[in-house]
Short mmCIF file of C-alpha atoms in Angstrom, two decimals:
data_model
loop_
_atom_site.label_atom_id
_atom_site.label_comp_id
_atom_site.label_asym_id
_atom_site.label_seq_id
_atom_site.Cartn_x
_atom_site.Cartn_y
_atom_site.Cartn_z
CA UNK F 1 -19.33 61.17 -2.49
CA UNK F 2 -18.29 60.52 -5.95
CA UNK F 3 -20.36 62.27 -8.96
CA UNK F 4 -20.72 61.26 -12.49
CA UNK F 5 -20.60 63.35 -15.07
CA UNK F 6 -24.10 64.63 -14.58
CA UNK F 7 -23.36 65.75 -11.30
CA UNK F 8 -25.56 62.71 -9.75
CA UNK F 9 -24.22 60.75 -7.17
CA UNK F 10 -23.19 56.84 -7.81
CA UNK F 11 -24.19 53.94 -6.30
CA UNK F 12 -22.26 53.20 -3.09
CA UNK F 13 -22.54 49.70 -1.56
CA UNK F 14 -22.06 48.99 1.91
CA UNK F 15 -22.01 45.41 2.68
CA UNK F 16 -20.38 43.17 6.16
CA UNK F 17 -17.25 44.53 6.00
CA UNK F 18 -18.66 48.35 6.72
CA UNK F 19 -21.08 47.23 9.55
CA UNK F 20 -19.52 47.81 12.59
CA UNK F 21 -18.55 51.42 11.25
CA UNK F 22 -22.54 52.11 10.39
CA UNK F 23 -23.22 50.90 13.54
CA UNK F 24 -21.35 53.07 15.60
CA UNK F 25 -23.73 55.84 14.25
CA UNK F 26 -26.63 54.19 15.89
CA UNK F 27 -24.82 54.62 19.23
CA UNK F 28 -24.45 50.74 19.68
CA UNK F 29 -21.70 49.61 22.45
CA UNK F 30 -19.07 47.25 21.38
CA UNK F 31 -20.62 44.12 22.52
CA UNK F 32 -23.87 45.19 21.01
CA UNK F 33 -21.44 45.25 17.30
CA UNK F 34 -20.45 42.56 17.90
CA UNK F 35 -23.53 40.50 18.29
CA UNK F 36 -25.12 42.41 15.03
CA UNK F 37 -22.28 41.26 13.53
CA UNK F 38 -22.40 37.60 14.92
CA UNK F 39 -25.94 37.76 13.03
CA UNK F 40 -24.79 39.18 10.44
CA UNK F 41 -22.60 35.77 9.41
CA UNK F 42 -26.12 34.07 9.06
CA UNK F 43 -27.89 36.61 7.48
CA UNK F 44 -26.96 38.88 4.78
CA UNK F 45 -26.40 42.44 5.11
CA UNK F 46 -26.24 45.03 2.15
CA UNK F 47 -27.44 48.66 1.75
CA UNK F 48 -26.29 51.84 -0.04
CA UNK F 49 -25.59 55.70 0.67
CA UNK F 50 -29.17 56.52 -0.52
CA UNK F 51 -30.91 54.71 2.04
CA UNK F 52 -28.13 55.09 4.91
CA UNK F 53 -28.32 59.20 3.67
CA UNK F 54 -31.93 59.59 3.07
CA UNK F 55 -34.15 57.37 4.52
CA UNK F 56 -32.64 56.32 7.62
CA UNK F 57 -33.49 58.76 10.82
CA UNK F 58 -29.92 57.81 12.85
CA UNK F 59 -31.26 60.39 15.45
CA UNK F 60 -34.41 57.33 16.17
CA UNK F 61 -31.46 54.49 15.48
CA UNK F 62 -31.69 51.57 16.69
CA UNK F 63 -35.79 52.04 16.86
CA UNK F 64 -36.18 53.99 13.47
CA UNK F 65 -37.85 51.72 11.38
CA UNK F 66 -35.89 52.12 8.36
CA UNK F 67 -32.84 51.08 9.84
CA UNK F 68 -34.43 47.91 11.44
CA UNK F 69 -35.58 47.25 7.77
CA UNK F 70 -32.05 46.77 6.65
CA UNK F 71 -30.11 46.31 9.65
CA UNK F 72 -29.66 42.89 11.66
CA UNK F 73 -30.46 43.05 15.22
CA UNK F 74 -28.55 41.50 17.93
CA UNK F 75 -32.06 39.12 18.90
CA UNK F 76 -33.27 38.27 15.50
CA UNK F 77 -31.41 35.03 15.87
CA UNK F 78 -31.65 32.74 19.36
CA UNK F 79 -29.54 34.13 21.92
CA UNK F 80 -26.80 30.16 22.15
CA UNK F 81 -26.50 30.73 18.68
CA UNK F 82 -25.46 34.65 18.50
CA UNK F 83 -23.02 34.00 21.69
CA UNK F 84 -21.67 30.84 20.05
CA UNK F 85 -20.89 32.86 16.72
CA UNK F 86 -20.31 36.10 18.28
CA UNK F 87 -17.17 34.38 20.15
CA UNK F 88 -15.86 33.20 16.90
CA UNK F 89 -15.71 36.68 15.52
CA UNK F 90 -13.86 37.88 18.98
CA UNK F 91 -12.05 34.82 18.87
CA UNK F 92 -11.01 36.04 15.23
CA UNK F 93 -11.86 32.15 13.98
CA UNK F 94 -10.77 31.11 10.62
CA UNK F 95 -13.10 31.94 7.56
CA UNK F 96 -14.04 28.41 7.17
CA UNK F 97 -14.67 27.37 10.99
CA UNK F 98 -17.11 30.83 11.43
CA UNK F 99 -19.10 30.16 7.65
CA UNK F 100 -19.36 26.48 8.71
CA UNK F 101 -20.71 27.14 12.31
CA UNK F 102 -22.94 29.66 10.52
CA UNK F 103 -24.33 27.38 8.24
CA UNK F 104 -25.33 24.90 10.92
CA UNK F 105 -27.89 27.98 11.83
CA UNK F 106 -29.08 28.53 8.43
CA UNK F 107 -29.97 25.32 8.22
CA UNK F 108 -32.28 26.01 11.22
CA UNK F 109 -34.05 28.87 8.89
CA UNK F 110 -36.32 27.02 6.48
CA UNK F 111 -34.51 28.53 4.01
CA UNK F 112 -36.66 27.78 1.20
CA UNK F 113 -40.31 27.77 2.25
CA UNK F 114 -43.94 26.76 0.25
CA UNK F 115 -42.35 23.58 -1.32
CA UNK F 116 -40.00 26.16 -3.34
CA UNK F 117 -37.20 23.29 -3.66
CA UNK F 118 -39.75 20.17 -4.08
CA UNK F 119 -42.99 21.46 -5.48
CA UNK F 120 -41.77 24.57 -7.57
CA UNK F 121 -39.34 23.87 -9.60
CA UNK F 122 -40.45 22.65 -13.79
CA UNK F 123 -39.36 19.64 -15.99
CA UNK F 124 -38.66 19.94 -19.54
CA UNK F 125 -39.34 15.89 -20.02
CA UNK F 126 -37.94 14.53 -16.29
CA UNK F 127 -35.18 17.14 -15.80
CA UNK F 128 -35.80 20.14 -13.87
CA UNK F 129 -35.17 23.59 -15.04
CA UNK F 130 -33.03 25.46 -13.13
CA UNK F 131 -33.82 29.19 -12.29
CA UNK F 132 -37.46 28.82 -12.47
CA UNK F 133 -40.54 28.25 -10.30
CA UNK F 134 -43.94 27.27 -11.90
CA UNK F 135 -46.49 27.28 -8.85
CA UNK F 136 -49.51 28.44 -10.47
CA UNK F 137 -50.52 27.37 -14.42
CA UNK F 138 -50.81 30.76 -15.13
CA UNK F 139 -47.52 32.07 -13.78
CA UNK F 140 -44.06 31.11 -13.97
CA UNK F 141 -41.10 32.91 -11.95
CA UNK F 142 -37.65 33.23 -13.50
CA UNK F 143 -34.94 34.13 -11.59
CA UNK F 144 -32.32 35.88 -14.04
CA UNK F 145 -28.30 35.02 -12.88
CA UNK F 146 -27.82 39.05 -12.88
CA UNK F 147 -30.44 40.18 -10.90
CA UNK F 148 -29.53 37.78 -8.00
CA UNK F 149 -28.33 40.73 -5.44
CA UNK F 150 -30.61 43.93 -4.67
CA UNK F 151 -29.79 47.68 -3.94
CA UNK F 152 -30.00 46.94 0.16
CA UNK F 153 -31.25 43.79 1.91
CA UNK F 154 -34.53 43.66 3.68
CA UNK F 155 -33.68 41.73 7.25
CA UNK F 156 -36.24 40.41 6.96
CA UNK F 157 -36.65 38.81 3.37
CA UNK F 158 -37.87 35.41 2.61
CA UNK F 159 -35.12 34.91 -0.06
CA UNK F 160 -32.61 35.59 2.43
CA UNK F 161 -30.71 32.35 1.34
CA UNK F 162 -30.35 33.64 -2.37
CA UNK F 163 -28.00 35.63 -0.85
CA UNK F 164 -25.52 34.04 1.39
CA UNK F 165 -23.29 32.25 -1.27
CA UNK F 166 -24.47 28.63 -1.11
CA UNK F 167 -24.96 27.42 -4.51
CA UNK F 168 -27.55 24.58 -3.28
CA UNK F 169 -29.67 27.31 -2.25
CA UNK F 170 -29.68 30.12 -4.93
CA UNK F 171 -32.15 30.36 -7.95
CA UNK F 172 -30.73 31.95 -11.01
CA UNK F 173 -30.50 30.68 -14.72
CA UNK F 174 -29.07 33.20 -17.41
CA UNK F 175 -30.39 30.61 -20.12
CA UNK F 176 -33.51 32.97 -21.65
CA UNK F 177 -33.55 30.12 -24.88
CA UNK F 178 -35.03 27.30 -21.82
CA UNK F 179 -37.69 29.73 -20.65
CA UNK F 180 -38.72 30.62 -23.90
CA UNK F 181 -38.82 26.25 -24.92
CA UNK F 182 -40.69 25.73 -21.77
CA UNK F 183 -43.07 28.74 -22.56
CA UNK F 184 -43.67 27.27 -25.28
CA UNK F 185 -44.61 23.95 -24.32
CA UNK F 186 -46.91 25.43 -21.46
CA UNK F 187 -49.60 27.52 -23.14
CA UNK F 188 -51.48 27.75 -19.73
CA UNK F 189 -49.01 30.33 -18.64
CA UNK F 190 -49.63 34.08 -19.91
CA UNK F 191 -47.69 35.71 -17.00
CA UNK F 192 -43.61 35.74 -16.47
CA UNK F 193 -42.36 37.18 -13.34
CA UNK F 194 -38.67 38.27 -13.15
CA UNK F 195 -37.87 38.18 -9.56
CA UNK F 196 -34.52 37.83 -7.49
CA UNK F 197 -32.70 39.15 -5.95
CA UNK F 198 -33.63 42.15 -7.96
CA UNK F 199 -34.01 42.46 -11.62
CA UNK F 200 -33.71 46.27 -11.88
CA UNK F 201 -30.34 45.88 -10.53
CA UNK F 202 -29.57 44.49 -13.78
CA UNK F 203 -28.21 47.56 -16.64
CA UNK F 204 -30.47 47.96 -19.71
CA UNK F 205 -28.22 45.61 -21.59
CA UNK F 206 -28.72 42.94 -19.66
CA UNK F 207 -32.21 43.34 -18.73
CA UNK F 208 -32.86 43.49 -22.65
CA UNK F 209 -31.36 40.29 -22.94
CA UNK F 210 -33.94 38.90 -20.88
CA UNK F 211 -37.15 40.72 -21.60
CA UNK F 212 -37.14 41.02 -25.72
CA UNK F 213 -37.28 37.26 -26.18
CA UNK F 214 -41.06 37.25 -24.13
CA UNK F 215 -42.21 39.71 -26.62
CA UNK F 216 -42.71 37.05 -29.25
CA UNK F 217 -44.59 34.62 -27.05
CA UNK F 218 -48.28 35.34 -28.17
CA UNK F 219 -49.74 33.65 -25.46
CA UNK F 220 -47.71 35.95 -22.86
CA UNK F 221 -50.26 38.79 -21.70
CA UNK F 222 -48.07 40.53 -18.99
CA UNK F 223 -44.40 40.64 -17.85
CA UNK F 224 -43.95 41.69 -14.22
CA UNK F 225 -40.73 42.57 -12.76
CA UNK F 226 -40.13 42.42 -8.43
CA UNK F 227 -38.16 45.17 -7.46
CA UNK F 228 -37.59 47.58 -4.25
CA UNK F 229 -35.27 50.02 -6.48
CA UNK F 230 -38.16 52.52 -6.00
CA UNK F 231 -37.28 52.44 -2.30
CA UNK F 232 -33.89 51.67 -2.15
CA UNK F 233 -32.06 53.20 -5.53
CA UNK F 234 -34.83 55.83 -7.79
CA UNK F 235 -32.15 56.71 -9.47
CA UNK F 236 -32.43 53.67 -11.22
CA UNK F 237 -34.87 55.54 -12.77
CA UNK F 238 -33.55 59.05 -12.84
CA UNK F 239 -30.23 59.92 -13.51
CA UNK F 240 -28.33 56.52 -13.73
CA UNK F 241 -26.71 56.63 -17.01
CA UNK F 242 -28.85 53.59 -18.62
CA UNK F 243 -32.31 55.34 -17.02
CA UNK F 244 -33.59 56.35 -20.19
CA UNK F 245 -32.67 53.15 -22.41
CA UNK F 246 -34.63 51.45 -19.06
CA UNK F 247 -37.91 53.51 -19.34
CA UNK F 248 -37.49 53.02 -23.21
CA UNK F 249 -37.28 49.04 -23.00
CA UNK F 250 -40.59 49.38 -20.76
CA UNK F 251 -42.56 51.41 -23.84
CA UNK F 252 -41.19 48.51 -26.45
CA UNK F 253 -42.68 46.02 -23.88
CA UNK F 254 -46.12 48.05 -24.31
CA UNK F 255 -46.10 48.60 -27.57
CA UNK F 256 -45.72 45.14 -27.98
CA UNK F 257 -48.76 44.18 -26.40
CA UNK F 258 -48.33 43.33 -23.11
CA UNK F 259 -48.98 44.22 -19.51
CA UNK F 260 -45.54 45.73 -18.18
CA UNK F 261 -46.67 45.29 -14.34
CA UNK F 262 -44.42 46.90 -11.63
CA UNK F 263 -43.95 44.79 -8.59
CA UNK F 264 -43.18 47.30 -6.22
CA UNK F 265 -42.18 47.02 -2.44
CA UNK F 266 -42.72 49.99 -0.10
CA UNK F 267 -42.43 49.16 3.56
CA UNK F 268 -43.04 52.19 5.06
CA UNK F 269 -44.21 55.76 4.33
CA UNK F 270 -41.13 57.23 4.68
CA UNK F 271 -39.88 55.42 1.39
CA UNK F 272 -42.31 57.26 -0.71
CA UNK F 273 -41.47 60.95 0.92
CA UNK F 274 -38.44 61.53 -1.07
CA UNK F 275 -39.14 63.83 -4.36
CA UNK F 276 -36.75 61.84 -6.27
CA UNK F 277 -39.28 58.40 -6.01
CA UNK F 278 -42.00 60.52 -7.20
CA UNK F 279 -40.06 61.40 -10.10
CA UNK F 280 -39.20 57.78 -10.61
CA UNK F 281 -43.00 57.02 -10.58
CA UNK F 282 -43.86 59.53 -13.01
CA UNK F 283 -41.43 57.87 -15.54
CA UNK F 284 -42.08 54.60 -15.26
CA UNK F 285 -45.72 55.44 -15.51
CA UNK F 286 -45.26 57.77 -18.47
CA UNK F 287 -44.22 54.17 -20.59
CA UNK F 288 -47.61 52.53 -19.92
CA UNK F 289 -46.17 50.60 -17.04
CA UNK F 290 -48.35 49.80 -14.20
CA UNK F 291 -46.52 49.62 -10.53
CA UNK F 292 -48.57 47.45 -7.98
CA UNK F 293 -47.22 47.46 -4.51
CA UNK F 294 -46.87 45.24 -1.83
CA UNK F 295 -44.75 44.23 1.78
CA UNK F 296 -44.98 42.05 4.53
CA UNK F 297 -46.59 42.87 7.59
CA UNK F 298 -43.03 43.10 9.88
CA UNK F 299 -43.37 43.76 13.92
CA UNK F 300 -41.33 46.60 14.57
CA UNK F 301 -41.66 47.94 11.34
CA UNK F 302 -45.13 48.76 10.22
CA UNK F 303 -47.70 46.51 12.41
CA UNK F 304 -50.09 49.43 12.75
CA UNK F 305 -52.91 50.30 10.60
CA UNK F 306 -51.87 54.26 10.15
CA UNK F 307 -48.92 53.19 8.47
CA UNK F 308 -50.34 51.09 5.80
CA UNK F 309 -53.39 53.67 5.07
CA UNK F 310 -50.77 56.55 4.88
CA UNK F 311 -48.48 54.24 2.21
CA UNK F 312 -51.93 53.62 0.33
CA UNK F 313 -53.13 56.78 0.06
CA UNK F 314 -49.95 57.85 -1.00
CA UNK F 315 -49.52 55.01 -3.36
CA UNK F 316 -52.63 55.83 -4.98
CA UNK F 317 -51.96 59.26 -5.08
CA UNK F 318 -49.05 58.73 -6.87
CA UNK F 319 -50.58 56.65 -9.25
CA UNK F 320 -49.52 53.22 -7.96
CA UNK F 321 -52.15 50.49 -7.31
CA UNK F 322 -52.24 49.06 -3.46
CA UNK F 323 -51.69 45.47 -4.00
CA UNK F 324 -51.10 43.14 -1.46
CA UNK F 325 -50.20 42.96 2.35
CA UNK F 326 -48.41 40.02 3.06
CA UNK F 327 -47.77 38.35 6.37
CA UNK F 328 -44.17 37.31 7.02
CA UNK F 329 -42.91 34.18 5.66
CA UNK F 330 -42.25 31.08 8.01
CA UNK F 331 -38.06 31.09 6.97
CA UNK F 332 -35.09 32.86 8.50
CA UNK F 333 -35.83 35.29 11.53
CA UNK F 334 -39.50 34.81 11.38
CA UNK F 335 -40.04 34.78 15.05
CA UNK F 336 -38.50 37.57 15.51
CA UNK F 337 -40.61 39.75 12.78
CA UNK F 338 -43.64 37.81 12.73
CA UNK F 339 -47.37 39.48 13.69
CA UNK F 340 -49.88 37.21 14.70
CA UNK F 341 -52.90 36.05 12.57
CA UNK F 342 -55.41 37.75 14.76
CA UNK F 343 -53.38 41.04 14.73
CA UNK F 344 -52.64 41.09 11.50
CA UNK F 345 -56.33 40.93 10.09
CA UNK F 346 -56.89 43.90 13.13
CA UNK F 347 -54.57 45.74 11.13
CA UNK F 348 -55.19 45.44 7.67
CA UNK F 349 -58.80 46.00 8.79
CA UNK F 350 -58.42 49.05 10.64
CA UNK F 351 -56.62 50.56 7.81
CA UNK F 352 -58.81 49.36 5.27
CA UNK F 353 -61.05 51.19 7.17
CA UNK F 354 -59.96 54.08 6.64
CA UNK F 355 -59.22 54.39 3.00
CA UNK F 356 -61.33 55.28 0.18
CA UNK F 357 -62.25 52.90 -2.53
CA UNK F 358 -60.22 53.81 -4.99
CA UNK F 359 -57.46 52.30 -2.37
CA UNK F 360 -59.24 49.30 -1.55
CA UNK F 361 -57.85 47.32 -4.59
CA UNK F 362 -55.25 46.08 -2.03
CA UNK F 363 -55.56 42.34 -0.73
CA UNK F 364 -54.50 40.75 2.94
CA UNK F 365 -53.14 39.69 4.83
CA UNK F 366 -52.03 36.69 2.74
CA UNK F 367 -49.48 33.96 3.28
CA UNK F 368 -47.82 32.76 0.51
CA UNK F 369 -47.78 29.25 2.06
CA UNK F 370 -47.48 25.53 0.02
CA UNK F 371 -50.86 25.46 -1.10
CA UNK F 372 -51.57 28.91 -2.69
CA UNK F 373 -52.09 32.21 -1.20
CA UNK F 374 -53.75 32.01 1.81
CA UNK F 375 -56.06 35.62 2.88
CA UNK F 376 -57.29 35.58 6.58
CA UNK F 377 -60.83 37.30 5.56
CA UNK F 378 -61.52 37.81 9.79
CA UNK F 379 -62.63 36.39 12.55
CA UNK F 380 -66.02 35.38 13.70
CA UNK F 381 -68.55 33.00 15.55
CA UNK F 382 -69.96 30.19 14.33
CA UNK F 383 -72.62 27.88 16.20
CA UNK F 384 -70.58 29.17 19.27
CA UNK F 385 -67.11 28.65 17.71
CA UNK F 386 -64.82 31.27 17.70
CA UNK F 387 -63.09 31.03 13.89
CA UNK F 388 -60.87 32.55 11.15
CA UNK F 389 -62.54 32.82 8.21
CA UNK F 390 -60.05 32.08 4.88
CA UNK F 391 -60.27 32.04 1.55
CA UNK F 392 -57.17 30.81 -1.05
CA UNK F 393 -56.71 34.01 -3.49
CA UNK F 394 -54.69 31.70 -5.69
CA UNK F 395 -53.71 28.29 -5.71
CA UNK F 396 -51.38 25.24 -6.86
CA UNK F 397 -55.02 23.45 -7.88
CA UNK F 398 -57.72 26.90 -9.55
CA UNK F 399 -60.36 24.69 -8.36
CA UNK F 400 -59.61 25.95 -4.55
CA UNK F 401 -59.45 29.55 -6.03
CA UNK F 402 -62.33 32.08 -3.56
CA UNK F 403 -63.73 28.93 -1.86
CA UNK F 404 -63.84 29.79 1.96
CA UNK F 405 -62.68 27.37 4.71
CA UNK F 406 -62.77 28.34 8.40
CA UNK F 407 -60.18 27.54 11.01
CA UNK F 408 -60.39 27.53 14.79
CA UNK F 409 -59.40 30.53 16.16
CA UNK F 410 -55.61 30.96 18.03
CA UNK F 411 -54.87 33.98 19.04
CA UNK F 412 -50.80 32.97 19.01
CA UNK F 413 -50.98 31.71 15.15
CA UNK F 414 -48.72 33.32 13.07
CA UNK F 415 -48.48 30.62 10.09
CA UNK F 416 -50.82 28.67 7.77
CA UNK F 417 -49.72 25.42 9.67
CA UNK F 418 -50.52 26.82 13.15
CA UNK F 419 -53.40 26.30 12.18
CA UNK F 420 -56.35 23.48 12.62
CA UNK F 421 -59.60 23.28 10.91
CA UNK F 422 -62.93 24.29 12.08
CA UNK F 423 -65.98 22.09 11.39
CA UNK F 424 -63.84 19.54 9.00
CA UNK F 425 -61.16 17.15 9.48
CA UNK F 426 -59.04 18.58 6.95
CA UNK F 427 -58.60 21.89 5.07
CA UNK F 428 -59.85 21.80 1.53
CA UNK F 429 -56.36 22.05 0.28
CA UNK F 430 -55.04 18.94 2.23
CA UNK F 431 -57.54 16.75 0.34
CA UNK F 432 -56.80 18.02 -2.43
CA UNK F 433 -53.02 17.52 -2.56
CA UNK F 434 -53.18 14.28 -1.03
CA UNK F 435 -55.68 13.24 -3.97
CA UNK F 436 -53.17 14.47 -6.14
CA UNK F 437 -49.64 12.73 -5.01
CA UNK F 438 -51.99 9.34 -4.87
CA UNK F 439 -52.92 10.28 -8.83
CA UNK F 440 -49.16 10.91 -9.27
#
């Protein structure tokens, strides 16, 4: 492994072109490479030497759960369309003949879910501004050109098609001047979200680029950056050479007022176990930061309540704040990693449970779907109707905000639009958007 000067190691990407070498040390057979690979043309594949070194149990492989986190499987995608591509690669296909067939699946993957493409996106005047999303008044999302690749992929990430090299499907903008104008002209918003991709895979430099020009926006009250380099790459926040300028950029974002909010994601316990995160913590908490965390609830990976109460009492015992437990987005593999409604309330409730209150700041299960964020509150009986219970924790329209809506219980729902209401025609959101394109 190559050291820097300090004696640290360096970041080592491993990306397509290593695969079927990392997957002979899960003890996969050739055809079983191949298919993984087949998927692998649809859906991106990255990690690094810290997680293939440290987190991942290759003694538990293929079943560990870390290595499903960042590994395709050979059934994530339907079985025609892994055969189909998986014959191409044996076939050794020209480049353009294997990324077209591939694309003709992708296209099958909702690859930009919640009205991201239609709904999301601002206007300064009638033109849109790229890089951006504006879902909520309060909040708007920029997507910095940098930070548009992450330490390792997830497998099963919902902004899978940032990452497959289609320009019609990637967010970015490295134009900081048109977020700041359209700040500017939106005094409702007093939260920015950089998001990817990752931004901390951005150096300080760049990253400064970004984040000094929100400082003079009074109306800003709190920058919040999305990230997994606490999982995937601490030493982001350790020993890379730019660590310190990092942690320093996060004090000048405190000092200047504002809420410097850590979007973390932690998947699984074993994320958290290794000293060097703690250390990461310690730092980034030491500026004033706050780090909230959240993750999807992923079959296979952590559907069962004694791994989310172990990752929130160690969260919290870190110092982190449990934030949110999402349920997996309805775009790429979704079927595959997808826990139904019913379950996934079982779960968050059973390790809910079982935390104190200190944890209990966390929020779920919630789908970000097209209306807002959707929380399945339980299930119950009403007037002899077996329900779900709902409430929107944020919406496109506040005015839905905490109001609770019931749907009829199905025990195979795994998505906002499985769904059908319960003692209404409509859900309150349906009315309320269809008022609203009728007003447009």
């Amino acid at each position: 492994m190559i050291l820097n000067q300090a004696g640290t190691r360096r970041f080592r990407a491993y990306t397509s072109k290593h695969l079927d070498e990392l997957l002979l040390r899960a003890g996969l057979s050739e055809e079983e490479r191949l298919k993984v690979r087949a998927v692998a043309t649809v859906l991106p594949f990255r990690t690094n030497a810290y997680v293939v070194d440290e987190l991942i149990d290759w003694s538990a492989a293929p079943e560990d759960p870390i290595y499903r986190l960042v590994f395709p499987q050979a059934d994530m995608l339907p079985a025609a369309d892994v055969s189909r591509l998986a014959d191409l690669l044996k076939a050794e296909a020209p480049a353009a003949e294997l990324n077209a067939e591939a694309n003709k699946v992708r296209a099958q993957l909702n690859p930009h879910p919640a009205g991201q493409m239609e709904l999301n996106v601002p206007r300064i005047g009638r033109e849109p501004v790229p890089g951006m999303q504006h879902k909520y008044p309060e909040t708007v999302l920029f997507f910095p050109k940098q930070g548009q690749t992450c330490h390792a992929y997830c497998t099963y990430c919902f902004r899978w098609a940032q990452f497959v090299g289609d320009a019609d499907l990637k967010f970015a903008s490295d134009d900081i001047d048109q977020l700041v104008a359209y700040l500017r002209q939106h005094p409702e918003v007093t939260s920015v979200l950089l998001t990817g991709g990752d931004p901390m895979i951005m150096g300080e430099p760049v990253l400064k680029r970004y984040v000094e020009p929100l400082l003079e926006i009074e109306q800003l009250e709190s920058i919040r950056i999305g990230t997994k380099s606490l999982a995937y790459w601490p030493q982001r926040f350790t020993t890379d050479p730019d660590a310190d300028d990092t942690l320093r950029l996060f004090e000048q974002v405190v000092a200047a007022g504002k809420n410097l909010a850590f979007m973390a994601h932690f998947s699984h316990p074993r994320e958290l176990e290794p000293p060097l995160v703690e250390s990461a913590v310690e730092r980034i908490l030491a500026t004033g930061a706050t780090i909230r965390t959240q993750a999807p609830l992923i079959r296979s990976i952590n559907d069962r309540p004694e791994v989310w109460s172990t990752m929130w009492r160690t969260q919290l015992r870190m110092g982190m704040i449990p934030y949110y437990m999402f349920v997996e987005r309805d775009t790429g593999p979704q079927d595959y990693f997808a826990v139904p409604l019913a379950d996934a309330y079982e779960v968050f409730r059973d390790a809910y449970a079982s935390i104190s209150g200190l944890c209990r700041t966390v929020r779920g299960p919630s789908m970000s779907a097209t209306p807002g964020k959707v929380c399945v509150d339980g299930v119950t009986e009403i007037a002899g109707q077996k329900v779900f219970v709902l409430h929107l924790i944020q919406a496109r329209d506040p005015s839905l905000v905490g109001r609770p809506f019931f749907a009829q219980y199905d025990p195979k729902a795994v998505w906002l639009t499985d769904l059908r209401p319960a003692f209404a025609d409509t859900f309150p959101f349906e009315t309320v958007m269809a008022d609203a394109r009728l007003s447009a």
